[in-house]
CSV table of C-alpha atoms and ligand atoms in Angstrom, one decimal:
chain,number,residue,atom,x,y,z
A,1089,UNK,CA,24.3,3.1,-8.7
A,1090,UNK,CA,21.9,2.2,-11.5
A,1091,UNK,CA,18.8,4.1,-11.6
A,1092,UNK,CA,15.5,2.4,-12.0
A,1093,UNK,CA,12.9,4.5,-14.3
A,1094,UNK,CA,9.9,5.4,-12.8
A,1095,UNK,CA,6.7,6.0,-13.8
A,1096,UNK,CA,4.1,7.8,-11.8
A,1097,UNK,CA,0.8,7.5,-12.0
A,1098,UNK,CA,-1.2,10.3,-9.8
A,1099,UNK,CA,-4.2,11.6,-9.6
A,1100,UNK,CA,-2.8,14.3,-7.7
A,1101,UNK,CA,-4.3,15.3,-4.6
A,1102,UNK,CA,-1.7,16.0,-1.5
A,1103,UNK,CA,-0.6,12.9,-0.8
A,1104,UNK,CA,0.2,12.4,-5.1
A,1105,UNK,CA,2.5,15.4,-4.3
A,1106,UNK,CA,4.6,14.1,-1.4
A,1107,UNK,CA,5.0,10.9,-4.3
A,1108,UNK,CA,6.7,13.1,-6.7
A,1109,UNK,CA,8.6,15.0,-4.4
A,1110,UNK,CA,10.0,11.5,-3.2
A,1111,UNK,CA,10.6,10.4,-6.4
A,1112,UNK,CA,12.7,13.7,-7.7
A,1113,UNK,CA,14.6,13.6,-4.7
A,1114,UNK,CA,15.2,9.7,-4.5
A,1115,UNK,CA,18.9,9.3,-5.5
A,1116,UNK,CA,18.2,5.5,-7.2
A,1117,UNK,CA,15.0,6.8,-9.3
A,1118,UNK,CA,15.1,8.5,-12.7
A,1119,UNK,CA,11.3,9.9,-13.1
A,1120,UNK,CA,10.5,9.6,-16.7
A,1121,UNK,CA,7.0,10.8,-16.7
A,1122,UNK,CA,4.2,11.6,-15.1
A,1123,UNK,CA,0.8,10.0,-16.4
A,1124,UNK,CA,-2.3,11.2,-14.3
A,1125,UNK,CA,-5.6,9.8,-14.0
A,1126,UNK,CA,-8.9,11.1,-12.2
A,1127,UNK,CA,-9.9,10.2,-8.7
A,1128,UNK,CA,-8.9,13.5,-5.9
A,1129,UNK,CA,-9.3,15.8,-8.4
A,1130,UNK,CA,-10.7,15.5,-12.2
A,1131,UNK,CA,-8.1,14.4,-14.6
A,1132,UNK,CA,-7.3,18.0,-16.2
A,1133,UNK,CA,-6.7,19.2,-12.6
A,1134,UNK,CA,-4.4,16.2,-11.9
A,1135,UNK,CA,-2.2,17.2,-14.4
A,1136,UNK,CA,-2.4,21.0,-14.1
A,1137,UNK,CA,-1.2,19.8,-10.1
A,1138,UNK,CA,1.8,17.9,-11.2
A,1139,UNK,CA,3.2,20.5,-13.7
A,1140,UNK,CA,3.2,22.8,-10.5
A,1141,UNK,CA,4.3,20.6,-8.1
A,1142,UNK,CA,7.2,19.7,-10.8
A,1143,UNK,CA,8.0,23.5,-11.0
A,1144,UNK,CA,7.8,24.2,-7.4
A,1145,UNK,CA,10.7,21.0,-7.3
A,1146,UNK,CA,12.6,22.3,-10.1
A,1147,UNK,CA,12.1,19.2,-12.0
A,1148,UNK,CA,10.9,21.3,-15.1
A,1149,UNK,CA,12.3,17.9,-17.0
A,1150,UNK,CA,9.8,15.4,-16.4
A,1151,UNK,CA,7.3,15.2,-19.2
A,1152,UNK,CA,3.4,15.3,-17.7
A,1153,UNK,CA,0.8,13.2,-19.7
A,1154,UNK,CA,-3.5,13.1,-18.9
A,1155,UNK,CA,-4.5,9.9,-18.7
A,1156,UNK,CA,-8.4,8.9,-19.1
A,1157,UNK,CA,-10.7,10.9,-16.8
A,1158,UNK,CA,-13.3,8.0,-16.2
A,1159,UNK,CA,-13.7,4.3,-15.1
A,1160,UNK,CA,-14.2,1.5,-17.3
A,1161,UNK,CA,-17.4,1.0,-15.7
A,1162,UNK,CA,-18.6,4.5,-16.4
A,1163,UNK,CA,-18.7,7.5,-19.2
A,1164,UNK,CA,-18.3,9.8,-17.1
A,1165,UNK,CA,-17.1,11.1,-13.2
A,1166,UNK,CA,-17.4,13.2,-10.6
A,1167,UNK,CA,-15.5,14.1,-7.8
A,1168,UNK,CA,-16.5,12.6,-4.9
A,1169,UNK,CA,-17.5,15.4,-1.6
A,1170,UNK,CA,-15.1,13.4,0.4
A,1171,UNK,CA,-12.0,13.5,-1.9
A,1172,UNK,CA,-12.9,16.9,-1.7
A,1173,UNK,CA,-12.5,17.4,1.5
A,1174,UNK,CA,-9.8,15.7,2.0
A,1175,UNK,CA,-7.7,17.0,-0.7
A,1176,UNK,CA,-8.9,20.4,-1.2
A,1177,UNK,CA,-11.3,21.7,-3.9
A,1178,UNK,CA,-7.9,22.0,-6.0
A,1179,UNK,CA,-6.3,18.8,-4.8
A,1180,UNK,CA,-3.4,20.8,-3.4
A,1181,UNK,CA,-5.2,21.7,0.5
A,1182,UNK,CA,-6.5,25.1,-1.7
A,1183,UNK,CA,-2.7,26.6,-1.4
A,1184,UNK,CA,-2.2,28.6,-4.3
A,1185,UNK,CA,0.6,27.2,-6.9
A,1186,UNK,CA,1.8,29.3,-9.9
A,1187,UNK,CA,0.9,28.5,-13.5
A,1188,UNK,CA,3.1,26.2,-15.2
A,1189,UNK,CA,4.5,27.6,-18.6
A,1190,UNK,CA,4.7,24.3,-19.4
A,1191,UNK,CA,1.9,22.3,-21.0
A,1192,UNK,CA,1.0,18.6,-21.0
A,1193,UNK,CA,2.1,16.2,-23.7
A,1194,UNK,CA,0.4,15.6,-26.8
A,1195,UNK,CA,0.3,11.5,-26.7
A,1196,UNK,CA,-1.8,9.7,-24.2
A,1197,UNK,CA,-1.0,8.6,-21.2
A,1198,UNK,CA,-1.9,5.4,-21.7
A,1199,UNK,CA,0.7,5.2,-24.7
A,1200,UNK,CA,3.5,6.8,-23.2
A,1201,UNK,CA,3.0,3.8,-20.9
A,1202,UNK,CA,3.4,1.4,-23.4
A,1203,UNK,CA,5.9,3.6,-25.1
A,1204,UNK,CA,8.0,2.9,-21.8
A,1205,UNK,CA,7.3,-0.7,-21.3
A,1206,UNK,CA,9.0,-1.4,-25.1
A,1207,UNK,CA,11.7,1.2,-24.6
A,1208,UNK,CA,12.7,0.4,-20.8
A,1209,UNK,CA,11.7,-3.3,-20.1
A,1210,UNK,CA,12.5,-4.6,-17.1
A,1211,UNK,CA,14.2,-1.3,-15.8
A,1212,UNK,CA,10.6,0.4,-15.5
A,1213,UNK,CA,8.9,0.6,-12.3
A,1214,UNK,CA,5.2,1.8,-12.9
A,1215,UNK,CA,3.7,3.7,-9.9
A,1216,UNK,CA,0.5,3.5,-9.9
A,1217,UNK,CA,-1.3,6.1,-6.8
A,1218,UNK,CA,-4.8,6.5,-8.2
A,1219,UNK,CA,-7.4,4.8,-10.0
A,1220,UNK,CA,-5.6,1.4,-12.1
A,1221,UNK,CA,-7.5,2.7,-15.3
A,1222,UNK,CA,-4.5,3.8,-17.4
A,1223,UNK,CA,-2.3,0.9,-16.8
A,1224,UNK,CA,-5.5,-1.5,-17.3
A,1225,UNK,CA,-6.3,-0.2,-20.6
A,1226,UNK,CA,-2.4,-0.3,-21.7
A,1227,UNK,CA,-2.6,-3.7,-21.0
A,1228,UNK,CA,-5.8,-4.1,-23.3
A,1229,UNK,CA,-4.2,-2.5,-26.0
A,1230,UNK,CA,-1.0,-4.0,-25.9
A,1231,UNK,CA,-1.4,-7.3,-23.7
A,1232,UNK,CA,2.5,-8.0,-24.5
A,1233,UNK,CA,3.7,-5.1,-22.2
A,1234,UNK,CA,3.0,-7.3,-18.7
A,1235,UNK,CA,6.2,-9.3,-19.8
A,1236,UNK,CA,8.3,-6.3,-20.5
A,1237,UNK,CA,7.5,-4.3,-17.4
A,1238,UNK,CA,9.8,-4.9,-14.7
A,1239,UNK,CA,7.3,-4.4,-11.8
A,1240,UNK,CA,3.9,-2.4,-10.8
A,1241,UNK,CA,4.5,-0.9,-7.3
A,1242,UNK,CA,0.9,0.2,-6.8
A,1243,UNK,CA,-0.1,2.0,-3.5
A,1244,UNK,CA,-4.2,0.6,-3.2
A,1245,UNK,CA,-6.2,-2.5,-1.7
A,1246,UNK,CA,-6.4,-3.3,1.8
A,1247,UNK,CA,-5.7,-7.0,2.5
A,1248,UNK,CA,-5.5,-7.1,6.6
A,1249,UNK,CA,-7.6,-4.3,7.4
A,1250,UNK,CA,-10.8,-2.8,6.4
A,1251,UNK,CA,-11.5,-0.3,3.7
A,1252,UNK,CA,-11.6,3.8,4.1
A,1253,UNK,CA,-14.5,4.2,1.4
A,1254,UNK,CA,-16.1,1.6,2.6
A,1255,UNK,CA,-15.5,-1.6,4.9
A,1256,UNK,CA,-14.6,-3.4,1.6
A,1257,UNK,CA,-12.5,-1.1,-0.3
A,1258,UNK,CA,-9.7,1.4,-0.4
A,1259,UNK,CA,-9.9,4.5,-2.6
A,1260,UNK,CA,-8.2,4.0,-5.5
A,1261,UNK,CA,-9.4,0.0,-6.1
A,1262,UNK,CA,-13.2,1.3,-5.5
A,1263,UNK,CA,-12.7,4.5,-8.1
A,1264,UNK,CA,-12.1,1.3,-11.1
A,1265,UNK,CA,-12.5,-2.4,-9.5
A,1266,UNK,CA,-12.3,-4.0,-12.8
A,1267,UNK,CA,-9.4,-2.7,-14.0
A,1268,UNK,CA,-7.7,-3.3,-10.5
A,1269,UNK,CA,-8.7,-7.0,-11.3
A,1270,UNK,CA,-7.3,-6.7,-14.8
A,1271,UNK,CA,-4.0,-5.5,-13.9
A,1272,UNK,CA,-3.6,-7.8,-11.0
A,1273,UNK,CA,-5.2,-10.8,-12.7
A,1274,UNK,CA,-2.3,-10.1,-15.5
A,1275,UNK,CA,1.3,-11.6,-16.0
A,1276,UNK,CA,3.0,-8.3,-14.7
A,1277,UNK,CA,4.3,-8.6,-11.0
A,1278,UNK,CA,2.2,-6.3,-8.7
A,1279,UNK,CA,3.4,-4.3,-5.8
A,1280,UNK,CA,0.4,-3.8,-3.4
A,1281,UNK,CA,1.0,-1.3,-0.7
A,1282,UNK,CA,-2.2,-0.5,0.7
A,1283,UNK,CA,-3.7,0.0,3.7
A,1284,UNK,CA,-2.3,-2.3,6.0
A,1285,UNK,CA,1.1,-0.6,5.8
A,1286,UNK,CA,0.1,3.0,5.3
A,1287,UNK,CA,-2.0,3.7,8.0
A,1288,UNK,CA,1.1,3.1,9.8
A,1289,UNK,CA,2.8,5.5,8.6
A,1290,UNK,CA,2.1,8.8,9.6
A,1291,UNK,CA,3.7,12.8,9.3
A,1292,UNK,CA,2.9,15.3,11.9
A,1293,UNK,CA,3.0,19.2,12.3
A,1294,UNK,CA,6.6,18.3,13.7
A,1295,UNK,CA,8.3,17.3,10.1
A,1296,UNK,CA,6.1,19.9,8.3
A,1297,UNK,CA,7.3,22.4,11.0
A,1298,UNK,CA,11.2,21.1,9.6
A,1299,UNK,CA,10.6,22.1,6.3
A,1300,UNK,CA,8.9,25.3,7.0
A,1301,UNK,CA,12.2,26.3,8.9
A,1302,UNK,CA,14.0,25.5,5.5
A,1303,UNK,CA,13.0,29.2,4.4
A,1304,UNK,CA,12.6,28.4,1.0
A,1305,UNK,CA,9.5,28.9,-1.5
A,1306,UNK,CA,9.1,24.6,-1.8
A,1307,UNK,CA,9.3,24.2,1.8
A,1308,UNK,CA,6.7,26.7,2.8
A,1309,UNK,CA,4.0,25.3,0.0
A,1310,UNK,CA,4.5,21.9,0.9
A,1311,UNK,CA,4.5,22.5,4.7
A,1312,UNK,CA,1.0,24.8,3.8
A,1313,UNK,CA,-0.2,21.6,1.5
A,1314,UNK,CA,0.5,19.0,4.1
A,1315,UNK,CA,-0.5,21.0,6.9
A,1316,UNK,CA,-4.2,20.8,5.2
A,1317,UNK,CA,-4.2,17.3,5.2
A,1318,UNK,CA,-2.9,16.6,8.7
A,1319,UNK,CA,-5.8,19.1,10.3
A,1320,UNK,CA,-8.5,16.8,8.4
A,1321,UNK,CA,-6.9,13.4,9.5
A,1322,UNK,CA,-6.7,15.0,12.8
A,1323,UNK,CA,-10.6,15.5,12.5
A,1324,UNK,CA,-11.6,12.5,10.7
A,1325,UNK,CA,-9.0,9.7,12.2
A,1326,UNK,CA,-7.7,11.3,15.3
A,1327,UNK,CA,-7.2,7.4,16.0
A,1328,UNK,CA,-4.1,7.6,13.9
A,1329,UNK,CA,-2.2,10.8,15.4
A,1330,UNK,CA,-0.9,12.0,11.7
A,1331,UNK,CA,-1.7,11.9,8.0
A,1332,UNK,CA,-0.8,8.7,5.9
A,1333,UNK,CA,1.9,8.7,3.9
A,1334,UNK,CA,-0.1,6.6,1.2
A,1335,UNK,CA,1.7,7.2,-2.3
A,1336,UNK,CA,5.1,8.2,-1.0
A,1337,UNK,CA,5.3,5.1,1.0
A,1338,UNK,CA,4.7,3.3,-2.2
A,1339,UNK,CA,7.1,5.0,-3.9
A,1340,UNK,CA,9.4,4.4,-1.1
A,1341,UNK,CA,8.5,0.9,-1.8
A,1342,UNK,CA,9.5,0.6,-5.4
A,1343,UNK,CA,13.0,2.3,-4.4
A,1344,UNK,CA,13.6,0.1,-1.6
A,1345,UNK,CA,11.7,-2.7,-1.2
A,1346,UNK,CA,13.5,-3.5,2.4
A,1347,UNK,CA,10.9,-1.1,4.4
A,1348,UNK,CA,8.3,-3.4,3.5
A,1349,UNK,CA,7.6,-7.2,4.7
A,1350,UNK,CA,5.4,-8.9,2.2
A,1351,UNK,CA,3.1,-11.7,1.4
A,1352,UNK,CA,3.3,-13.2,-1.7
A,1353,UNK,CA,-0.4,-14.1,-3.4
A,1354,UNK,CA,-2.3,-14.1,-6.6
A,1355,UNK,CA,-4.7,-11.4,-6.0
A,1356,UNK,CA,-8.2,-10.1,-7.1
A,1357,UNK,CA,-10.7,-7.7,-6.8
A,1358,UNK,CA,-14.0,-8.5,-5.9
A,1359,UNK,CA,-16.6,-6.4,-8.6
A,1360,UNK,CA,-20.2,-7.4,-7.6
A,1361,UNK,CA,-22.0,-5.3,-5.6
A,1362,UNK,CA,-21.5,-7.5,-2.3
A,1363,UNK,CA,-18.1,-6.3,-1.0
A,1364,UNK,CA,-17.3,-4.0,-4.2
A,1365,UNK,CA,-13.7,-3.1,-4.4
A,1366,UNK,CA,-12.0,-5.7,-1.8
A,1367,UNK,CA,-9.0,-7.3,-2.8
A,1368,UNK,CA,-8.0,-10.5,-1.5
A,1369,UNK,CA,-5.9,-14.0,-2.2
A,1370,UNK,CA,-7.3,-15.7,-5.7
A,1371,UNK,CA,-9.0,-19.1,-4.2
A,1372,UNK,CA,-8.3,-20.8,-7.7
A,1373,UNK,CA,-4.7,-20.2,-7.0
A,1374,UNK,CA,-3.7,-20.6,-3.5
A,1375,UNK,CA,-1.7,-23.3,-4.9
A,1376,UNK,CA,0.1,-21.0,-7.2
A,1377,UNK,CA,4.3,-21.7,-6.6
A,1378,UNK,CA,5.3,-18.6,-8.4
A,1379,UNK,CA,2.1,-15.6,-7.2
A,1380,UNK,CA,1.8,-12.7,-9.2
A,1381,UNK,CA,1.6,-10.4,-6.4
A,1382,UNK,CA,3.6,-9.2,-3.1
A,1383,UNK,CA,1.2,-7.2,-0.9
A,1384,UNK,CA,3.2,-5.4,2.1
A,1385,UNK,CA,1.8,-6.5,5.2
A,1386,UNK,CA,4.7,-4.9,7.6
A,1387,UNK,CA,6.4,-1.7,7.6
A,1388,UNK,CA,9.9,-0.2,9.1
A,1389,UNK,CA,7.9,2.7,9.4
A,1390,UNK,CA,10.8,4.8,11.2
A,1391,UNK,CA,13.6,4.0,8.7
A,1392,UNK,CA,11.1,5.0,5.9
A,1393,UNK,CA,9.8,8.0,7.5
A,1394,UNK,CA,14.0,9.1,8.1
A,1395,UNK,CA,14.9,8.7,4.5
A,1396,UNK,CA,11.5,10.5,3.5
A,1397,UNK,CA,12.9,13.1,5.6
A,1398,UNK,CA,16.0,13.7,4.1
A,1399,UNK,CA,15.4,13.1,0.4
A,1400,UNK,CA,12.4,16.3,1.3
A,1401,UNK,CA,14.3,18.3,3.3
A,1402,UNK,CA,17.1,18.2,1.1
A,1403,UNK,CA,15.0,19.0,-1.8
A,1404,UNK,CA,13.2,21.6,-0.5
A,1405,UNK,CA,16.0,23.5,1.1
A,1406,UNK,CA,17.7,23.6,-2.6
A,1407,UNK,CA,14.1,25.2,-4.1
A,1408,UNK,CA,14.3,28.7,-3.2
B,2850,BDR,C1,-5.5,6.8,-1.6
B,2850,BDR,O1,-6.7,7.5,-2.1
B,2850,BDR,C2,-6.3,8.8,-2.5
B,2850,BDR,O2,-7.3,9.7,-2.0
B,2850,BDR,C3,-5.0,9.1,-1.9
B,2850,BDR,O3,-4.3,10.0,-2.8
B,2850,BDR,C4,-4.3,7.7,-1.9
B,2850,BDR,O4,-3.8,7.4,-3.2
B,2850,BDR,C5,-5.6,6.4,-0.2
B,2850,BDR,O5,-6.7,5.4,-0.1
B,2851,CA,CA1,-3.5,9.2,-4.9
């Protein structure tokens, strides 16, 4: 089976983490790097989270890069209380991670992106699971990589249901509205799996439970980390009965893009103040025969939550 290259880019809170444990474990991917970005946690910590989570998986391999730790809009950020709460203080639910002997790359994330783009073409997947920054200003700098990339499978936007920051907007889009609208008003061919297929899919103290049984040192953490995040679902959407699987579903996505249905539609994101953040069909090109963008709008959420279960278990149970 050929293996597509992946790129992930995280700002890694808990949910980031399930994303790369997906993507080690995913037996069509071939992680080639990890780019991070600010949004859970600051930038620095982002990365600092990946090296971990990259040791606790035994994927020493995969080269970690910092992205840029701020909008486009802004010089400057700060977590946000909620992020915080959500995530953790650390972005990992507060469970304690050893230190990585390893460091983060010298170059930029942002050029390791369009170091791939040249190198890999069409074979690269980007995975975008934060903030659109990075990828946005790759495409400033070198506007020639949207025809190289093969595809941008980003998990953000909400197109059939409201916004979790604010009726408008999902997380990630409202961190960096213009450069969501950059990168999906550009040639590459988006992805979008927000929230209208990942508030659908859900893990519960019962699959955490499974990986706590494994024994092992990755199966405890992760079952600690996610166990975090479910208990604050459980108090801020007990609606849902679970925590979203936002990023891995998206990386799920990118592997296998039969879990999702999907809509295809040029997209954009609205950036003035009235609805800030909301992304929804371009009226100028309703028309469009060939859109730029796919946005999942249906999800086989039992088959994807099954495979999610056995690429993780069998990780974790071979990460003493
Ligand atoms: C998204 O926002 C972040 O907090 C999560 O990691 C996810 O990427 C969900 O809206
Ligand atoms: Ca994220």
């Amino acid at each position: 089976m050929a293996k597509q290259k992946i790129i992930l880019d995280l700002d890694t809170g808990i949910d980031d983490a399930m994303a790369i444990a997906y993507a080690v474990a995913a037996p069509n991917a071939d992680l080639v790097g990890i780019v991070n970005s600010y949004g859970n946690v600051v930038v620095e910590q982002a990365a600092k989270n990946s090296l971990q989570i990259l040791d606790l998986l035994g994927a020493t391999d995969v080269p970690v890069f910092e992205g840029v730790s701020h909008s486009l809009e802004t010089d400057s950020f700060e977590v946000m209380d909620v992020s915080a709460h959500i995530h953790g203080v650390n972005g990992v639910g507060e469970v304690e991670l050893p230190e990585s002997s390893r460091q983060v790359e010298e170059m930029s994330g942002v050029d390791f992106m369009i170091e791939a783009a040249h190198k890999y073409g069409k074979d690269l997947t980007i995975i975008p699971t934060g903030p659109l920054t990075n990828l946005a200003l790759a495409l400033r700098k070198d506007p020639e990589i949207a025809n190289l990339i093969g595809n941008v499978t980003l998990m953000g936007g909400a197109l059939t249901v409201p916004g979790n920051v604010t009726d408008a907007a999902e997380a990630n889009i409202n961190q960096d509205a213009t450069a969501a609208n950059e990168v999906f008003r550009s040639p590459l061919h988006d992805t979008m799996v927000g929230l209208d297929v990942t508030l659908r899919t859900l893990l519960t103290k019962k699959e955490t439970q499974q990986w706590r049984d494994l024994g092992t040192v990755a199966g405890e953490k992760f079952a600690d980390i996610v166990d975090y995040y479910i208990d604050i679902y459980d108090e801020m959407y007990p609606e849902l009965g679970g925590c979203s699987l936002h990023d891995p579903l998206a990386v799920g996505v990118a592997c296998d893009p039969s879990f999702v249905q999907t809509l295809d539609i040029d997209l954009l994101v609205h950036t003035g103040e009235l609805n800030y953040g909301r992304t929804t069909g371009d009226t100028a090109k309703l028309d469009d025969p060939n859109p730029s963008a796919s946005v999942a709008i249906q999800v086989d959420e039992k088959r994807y939550l099954k495979t999610f279960m056995e690429y993780l278990n069998y990780l974790f149970a071979n990460n003493k």
